Amino acid sequence: MSQFEISKKSQCCGGEDFDYDGGKKFGEKCIKVPEVIGRNSCQTLVECVIPFPEQYPAVEIKDIHKEVRDLIVHVCKNKVLINGVLHKNINYKTYEGKSDFYYCYQKYDSYYGDVRHVAVNIPFACFIEVPGACPGDDFEIEYAGAEDSCEIDILEDPICEKGPVTQYRKLREKVIVKIDLKVLRHIQITVKPEKCNICP
């Protein structure tokens, strides 16, 4: 084997054995492993006004399910740019009519209605500073979601009608979206596997 052939095979990776001096095998392997360049997080305020269907205004918000979707990530020099969508599914109560009833000769005011929902997708954008990051590096999202401990829901635009409850046409919501991310870069290292009693 010529010197050129030995050098060429010594540089190959992906689990190939290295050859040195006449084909003598040392069992060394060149493998690629991910190296963590850095990790960081960002928080961004997402605020929106959500209208309810005209024929079904809201009386009360029952619950709101939130999910971060469709993340698009670009790794730049020392920064990571992120675009995404905050999906909200809002369950709320409506008013349809009164239904007074009597119990023990006493009148009780009562009303009835349905539970309906409105779904909306709200785009957002943020960036994370990661010193040492370069274009072409990989990334891994460790967490992406809305902070339930910090959100504000305000019913707005009340309907001026007489009735036992107030109905609203809009919901203003403010919520903080948090994203934790780490930047990875694949590097080549040389290892020499050794057999042990644990490994077959």
mmCIF file of C-alpha atoms in Angstrom:
data_model
loop_
_atom_site.group_PDB
_atom_site.id
_atom_site.type_symbol
_atom_site.label_atom_id
_atom_site.label_comp_id
_atom_site.label_asym_id
_atom_site.label_seq_id
_atom_site.Cartn_x
_atom_site.Cartn_y
_atom_site.Cartn_z
ATOM 1 C CA MET A 1 0.000 0.000 0.000
ATOM 2 C CA SER A 2 1.377 3.375 -0.976
ATOM 3 C CA GLN A 3 1.788 6.280 1.422
ATOM 4 C CA PHE A 4 -1.018 8.153 -0.403
ATOM 5 C CA GLU A 5 -3.427 5.253 0.041
ATOM 6 C CA ILE A 6 -2.630 4.996 3.766
ATOM 7 C CA SER A 7 -3.197 8.713 4.342
ATOM 8 C CA LYS A 8 -6.447 8.687 2.377
ATOM 9 C CA LYS A 9 -7.923 5.853 4.400
ATOM 10 C CA SER A 10 -6.781 7.379 7.678
ATOM 11 C CA GLN A 11 -8.978 10.439 7.046
ATOM 12 C CA CYS A 12 -12.206 8.575 6.376
ATOM 13 C CA CYS A 13 -14.923 8.569 9.019
ATOM 14 C CA GLY A 14 -18.255 6.981 9.760
ATOM 15 C CA GLY A 15 -17.093 3.933 11.701
ATOM 16 C CA GLU A 16 -14.275 2.791 9.367
ATOM 17 C CA ASP A 17 -11.196 1.188 10.974
ATOM 18 C CA PHE A 18 -7.950 3.112 10.634
ATOM 19 C CA ASP A 19 -4.994 1.464 8.889
ATOM 20 C CA TYR A 20 -1.390 2.275 9.741
ATOM 21 C CA ASP A 21 1.921 0.888 8.434
ATOM 22 C CA GLY A 22 1.252 -2.068 6.242
ATOM 23 C CA GLY A 23 -2.401 -2.565 7.183
ATOM 24 C CA LYS A 24 -1.876 -3.205 10.907
ATOM 25 C CA LYS A 25 -5.218 -2.534 12.593
ATOM 26 C CA PHE A 26 -5.464 -0.628 15.847
ATOM 27 C CA GLY A 27 -9.291 -0.640 15.947
ATOM 28 C CA GLU A 28 -9.539 3.141 16.084
ATOM 29 C CA LYS A 29 -12.645 4.770 14.653
ATOM 30 C CA CYS A 30 -13.415 8.325 13.611
ATOM 31 C CA ILE A 31 -16.973 9.298 14.538
ATOM 32 C CA LYS A 32 -19.091 12.434 14.478
ATOM 33 C CA VAL A 33 -20.706 13.610 17.711
ATOM 34 C CA PRO A 34 -22.800 16.720 18.479
ATOM 35 C CA GLU A 35 -21.079 19.400 20.543
ATOM 36 C CA VAL A 36 -23.193 21.918 22.456
ATOM 37 C CA ILE A 37 -22.130 25.401 21.354
ATOM 38 C CA GLY A 38 -24.510 27.125 23.750
ATOM 39 C CA ARG A 39 -28.035 27.245 25.078
ATOM 40 C CA ASN A 40 -30.318 30.126 25.900
ATOM 41 C CA SER A 41 -33.974 31.126 26.013
ATOM 42 C CA CYS A 42 -36.265 33.945 24.916
ATOM 43 C CA GLN A 43 -39.612 35.294 26.058
ATOM 44 C CA THR A 44 -41.980 37.336 23.938
ATOM 45 C CA LEU A 45 -45.334 38.947 24.715
ATOM 46 C CA VAL A 46 -48.147 37.878 22.383
ATOM 47 C CA GLU A 47 -51.223 40.119 22.547
ATOM 48 C CA CYS A 48 -54.332 39.860 20.394
ATOM 49 C CA VAL A 49 -58.012 40.787 20.268
ATOM 50 C CA ILE A 50 -60.221 37.841 19.335
ATOM 51 C CA PRO A 51 -63.782 38.523 18.095
ATOM 52 C CA PHE A 52 -66.572 36.106 18.919
ATOM 53 C CA PRO A 53 -69.147 35.131 16.267
ATOM 54 C CA GLU A 54 -71.752 37.884 16.025
ATOM 55 C CA GLN A 55 -74.639 35.551 16.834
ATOM 56 C CA TYR A 56 -72.805 33.927 19.767
ATOM 57 C CA PRO A 57 -71.280 36.558 22.071
ATOM 58 C CA ALA A 58 -69.531 35.415 25.242
ATOM 59 C CA VAL A 59 -70.785 35.554 28.801
ATOM 60 C CA GLU A 60 -67.807 33.902 30.470
ATOM 61 C CA ILE A 61 -64.516 32.281 29.437
ATOM 62 C CA LYS A 62 -64.460 28.636 30.474
ATOM 63 C CA ASP A 63 -60.869 27.751 29.542
ATOM 64 C CA ILE A 64 -58.204 28.457 26.921
ATOM 65 C CA HIS A 65 -55.903 25.785 25.513
ATOM 66 C CA LYS A 66 -52.648 27.114 24.059
ATOM 67 C CA GLU A 67 -50.004 25.388 21.937
ATOM 68 C CA VAL A 68 -46.893 26.635 20.134
ATOM 69 C CA ARG A 69 -46.761 25.273 16.569
ATOM 70 C CA ASP A 70 -44.959 25.550 13.234
ATOM 71 C CA LEU A 71 -41.618 26.824 14.515
ATOM 72 C CA ILE A 72 -39.204 28.041 11.828
ATOM 73 C CA VAL A 73 -35.644 28.414 13.128
ATOM 74 C CA HIS A 74 -32.664 30.087 11.435
ATOM 75 C CA VAL A 75 -29.222 29.917 13.044
ATOM 76 C CA CYS A 76 -27.182 33.053 12.321
ATOM 77 C CA LYS A 77 -23.884 34.358 13.653
ATOM 78 C CA ASN A 78 -24.213 34.499 17.452
ATOM 79 C CA LYS A 79 -28.025 34.549 17.190
ATOM 80 C CA VAL A 80 -30.986 32.294 16.450
ATOM 81 C CA LEU A 81 -34.083 33.728 14.736
ATOM 82 C CA ILE A 82 -37.432 32.084 15.471
ATOM 83 C CA ASN A 83 -40.871 32.428 13.876
ATOM 84 C CA GLY A 84 -43.859 30.471 15.058
ATOM 85 C CA VAL A 85 -47.599 30.290 15.641
ATOM 86 C CA LEU A 86 -49.459 30.346 18.941
ATOM 87 C CA HIS A 87 -52.617 28.255 18.521
ATOM 88 C CA LYS A 88 -55.472 29.031 20.902
ATOM 89 C CA ASN A 89 -58.699 27.134 21.407
ATOM 90 C CA ILE A 90 -61.088 29.233 23.507
ATOM 91 C CA ASN A 91 -64.068 27.565 25.184
ATOM 92 C CA TYR A 92 -66.688 30.041 26.398
ATOM 93 C CA LYS A 93 -70.248 30.190 27.696
ATOM 94 C CA THR A 94 -73.133 31.894 25.886
ATOM 95 C CA TYR A 95 -76.524 33.244 26.929
ATOM 96 C CA GLU A 96 -79.693 32.046 25.196
ATOM 97 C CA GLY A 97 -82.523 32.823 27.567
ATOM 98 C CA LYS A 98 -83.944 33.004 31.082
ATOM 99 C CA SER A 99 -85.338 30.075 32.988
ATOM 100 C CA ASP A 100 -86.589 31.226 36.371
ATOM 101 C CA PHE A 101 -87.731 28.603 38.840
ATOM 102 C CA TYR A 102 -89.321 28.422 42.275
ATOM 103 C CA TYR A 103 -88.210 26.440 45.261
ATOM 104 C CA CYS A 104 -89.967 26.519 48.621
ATOM 105 C CA TYR A 105 -92.138 29.408 47.407
ATOM 106 C CA GLN A 106 -89.053 31.466 46.537
ATOM 107 C CA LYS A 107 -88.183 32.648 43.037
ATOM 108 C CA TYR A 108 -84.649 32.084 41.671
ATOM 109 C CA ASP A 109 -83.235 33.853 38.636
ATOM 110 C CA SER A 110 -81.673 31.446 36.167
ATOM 111 C CA TYR A 111 -80.467 31.476 32.579
ATOM 112 C CA TYR A 112 -79.221 28.912 30.102
ATOM 113 C CA GLY A 113 -76.862 28.720 27.122
ATOM 114 C CA ASP A 114 -74.309 26.617 25.289
ATOM 115 C CA VAL A 115 -70.561 26.167 25.564
ATOM 116 C CA ARG A 116 -68.910 27.121 22.276
ATOM 117 C CA HIS A 117 -65.358 27.529 21.084
ATOM 118 C CA VAL A 118 -63.250 29.768 18.881
ATOM 119 C CA ALA A 119 -59.856 28.707 17.472
ATOM 120 C CA VAL A 120 -57.237 31.171 16.272
ATOM 121 C CA ASN A 121 -53.603 31.069 15.096
ATOM 122 C CA ILE A 122 -51.455 34.040 16.121
ATOM 123 C CA PRO A 123 -47.999 34.480 14.535
ATOM 124 C CA PHE A 124 -45.055 35.621 16.656
ATOM 125 C CA ALA A 125 -41.307 36.142 16.291
ATOM 126 C CA CYS A 126 -38.315 36.367 18.628
ATOM 127 C CA PHE A 127 -34.557 35.816 18.688
ATOM 128 C CA ILE A 128 -32.095 34.162 21.048
ATOM 129 C CA GLU A 129 -28.477 35.188 21.555
ATOM 130 C CA VAL A 130 -26.082 32.219 21.465
ATOM 131 C CA PRO A 131 -22.425 33.324 21.369
ATOM 132 C CA GLY A 132 -20.396 31.146 19.005
ATOM 133 C CA ALA A 133 -23.342 30.070 16.859
ATOM 134 C CA CYS A 134 -22.725 30.004 13.097
ATOM 135 C CA PRO A 135 -24.923 29.495 10.020
ATOM 136 C CA GLY A 136 -25.233 25.780 9.303
ATOM 137 C CA ASP A 137 -25.206 24.710 12.954
ATOM 138 C CA ASP A 138 -27.938 22.394 14.164
ATOM 139 C CA PHE A 139 -30.372 23.215 16.949
ATOM 140 C CA GLU A 140 -32.644 21.468 19.413
ATOM 141 C CA ILE A 141 -35.810 22.934 20.933
ATOM 142 C CA GLU A 142 -35.853 21.975 24.607
ATOM 143 C CA TYR A 143 -39.100 23.774 25.473
ATOM 144 C CA ALA A 144 -41.677 25.832 23.596
ATOM 145 C CA GLY A 145 -44.916 26.898 25.196
ATOM 146 C CA ALA A 146 -47.057 29.582 26.798
ATOM 147 C CA GLU A 147 -46.497 30.585 30.413
ATOM 148 C CA ASP A 148 -49.805 29.823 32.130
ATOM 149 C CA SER A 149 -48.678 31.585 35.298
ATOM 150 C CA CYS A 150 -48.564 34.948 33.496
ATOM 151 C CA GLU A 151 -51.555 35.677 31.261
ATOM 152 C CA ILE A 152 -54.358 38.238 31.154
ATOM 153 C CA ASP A 153 -57.846 37.637 29.710
ATOM 154 C CA ILE A 154 -60.187 40.635 29.359
ATOM 155 C CA LEU A 155 -63.691 40.516 27.872
ATOM 156 C CA GLU A 156 -64.375 43.684 25.856
ATOM 157 C CA ASP A 157 -67.096 45.432 23.827
ATOM 158 C CA PRO A 158 -70.195 44.622 25.926
ATOM 159 C CA ILE A 159 -73.620 44.431 24.285
ATOM 160 C CA CYS A 160 -76.064 47.039 25.571
ATOM 161 C CA GLU A 161 -79.044 44.785 26.187
ATOM 162 C CA LYS A 162 -81.106 44.226 29.300
ATOM 163 C CA GLY A 163 -80.706 40.784 30.752
ATOM 164 C CA PRO A 164 -79.456 38.813 33.743
ATOM 165 C CA VAL A 165 -75.877 38.730 32.405
ATOM 166 C CA THR A 166 -73.581 40.904 30.298
ATOM 167 C CA GLN A 167 -72.521 39.599 26.894
ATOM 168 C CA TYR A 168 -69.251 40.530 25.185
ATOM 169 C CA ARG A 169 -68.206 40.627 21.554
ATOM 170 C CA LYS A 170 -64.405 40.423 21.966
ATOM 171 C CA LEU A 171 -61.651 38.934 24.099
ATOM 172 C CA ARG A 172 -58.296 40.625 24.639
ATOM 173 C CA GLU A 173 -55.597 38.206 25.757
ATOM 174 C CA LYS A 174 -51.972 38.739 26.698
ATOM 175 C CA VAL A 175 -49.657 35.783 27.175
ATOM 176 C CA ILE A 176 -45.909 35.196 27.311
ATOM 177 C CA VAL A 177 -44.390 32.587 25.001
ATOM 178 C CA LYS A 178 -41.105 31.053 26.160
ATOM 179 C CA ILE A 179 -38.655 29.040 24.056
ATOM 180 C CA ASP A 180 -35.575 27.185 25.344
ATOM 181 C CA LEU A 181 -33.069 26.174 22.670
ATOM 182 C CA LYS A 182 -29.537 24.850 22.313
ATOM 183 C CA VAL A 183 -27.212 25.092 19.310
ATOM 184 C CA LEU A 184 -25.267 21.983 18.255
ATOM 185 C CA ARG A 185 -22.314 21.456 15.942
ATOM 186 C CA HIS A 186 -21.063 18.064 14.765
ATOM 187 C CA ILE A 187 -17.360 17.465 15.376
ATOM 188 C CA GLN A 188 -15.120 14.501 14.529
ATOM 189 C CA ILE A 189 -13.371 12.588 17.283
ATOM 190 C CA THR A 190 -11.208 9.466 17.279
ATOM 191 C CA VAL A 191 -12.144 6.642 19.636
ATOM 192 C CA LYS A 192 -10.682 3.232 20.344
ATOM 193 C CA PRO A 193 -13.448 0.849 21.455
ATOM 194 C CA GLU A 194 -12.528 -1.675 24.124
ATOM 195 C CA LYS A 195 -14.439 -4.813 24.958
ATOM 196 C CA CYS A 196 -15.780 -5.246 28.467
ATOM 197 C CA ASN A 197 -17.822 -7.788 30.386
ATOM 198 C CA ILE A 198 -20.971 -5.674 30.035
ATOM 199 C CA CYS A 199 -20.865 -5.218 26.258
ATOM 200 C CA PRO A 200 -21.277 -8.316 24.030
#
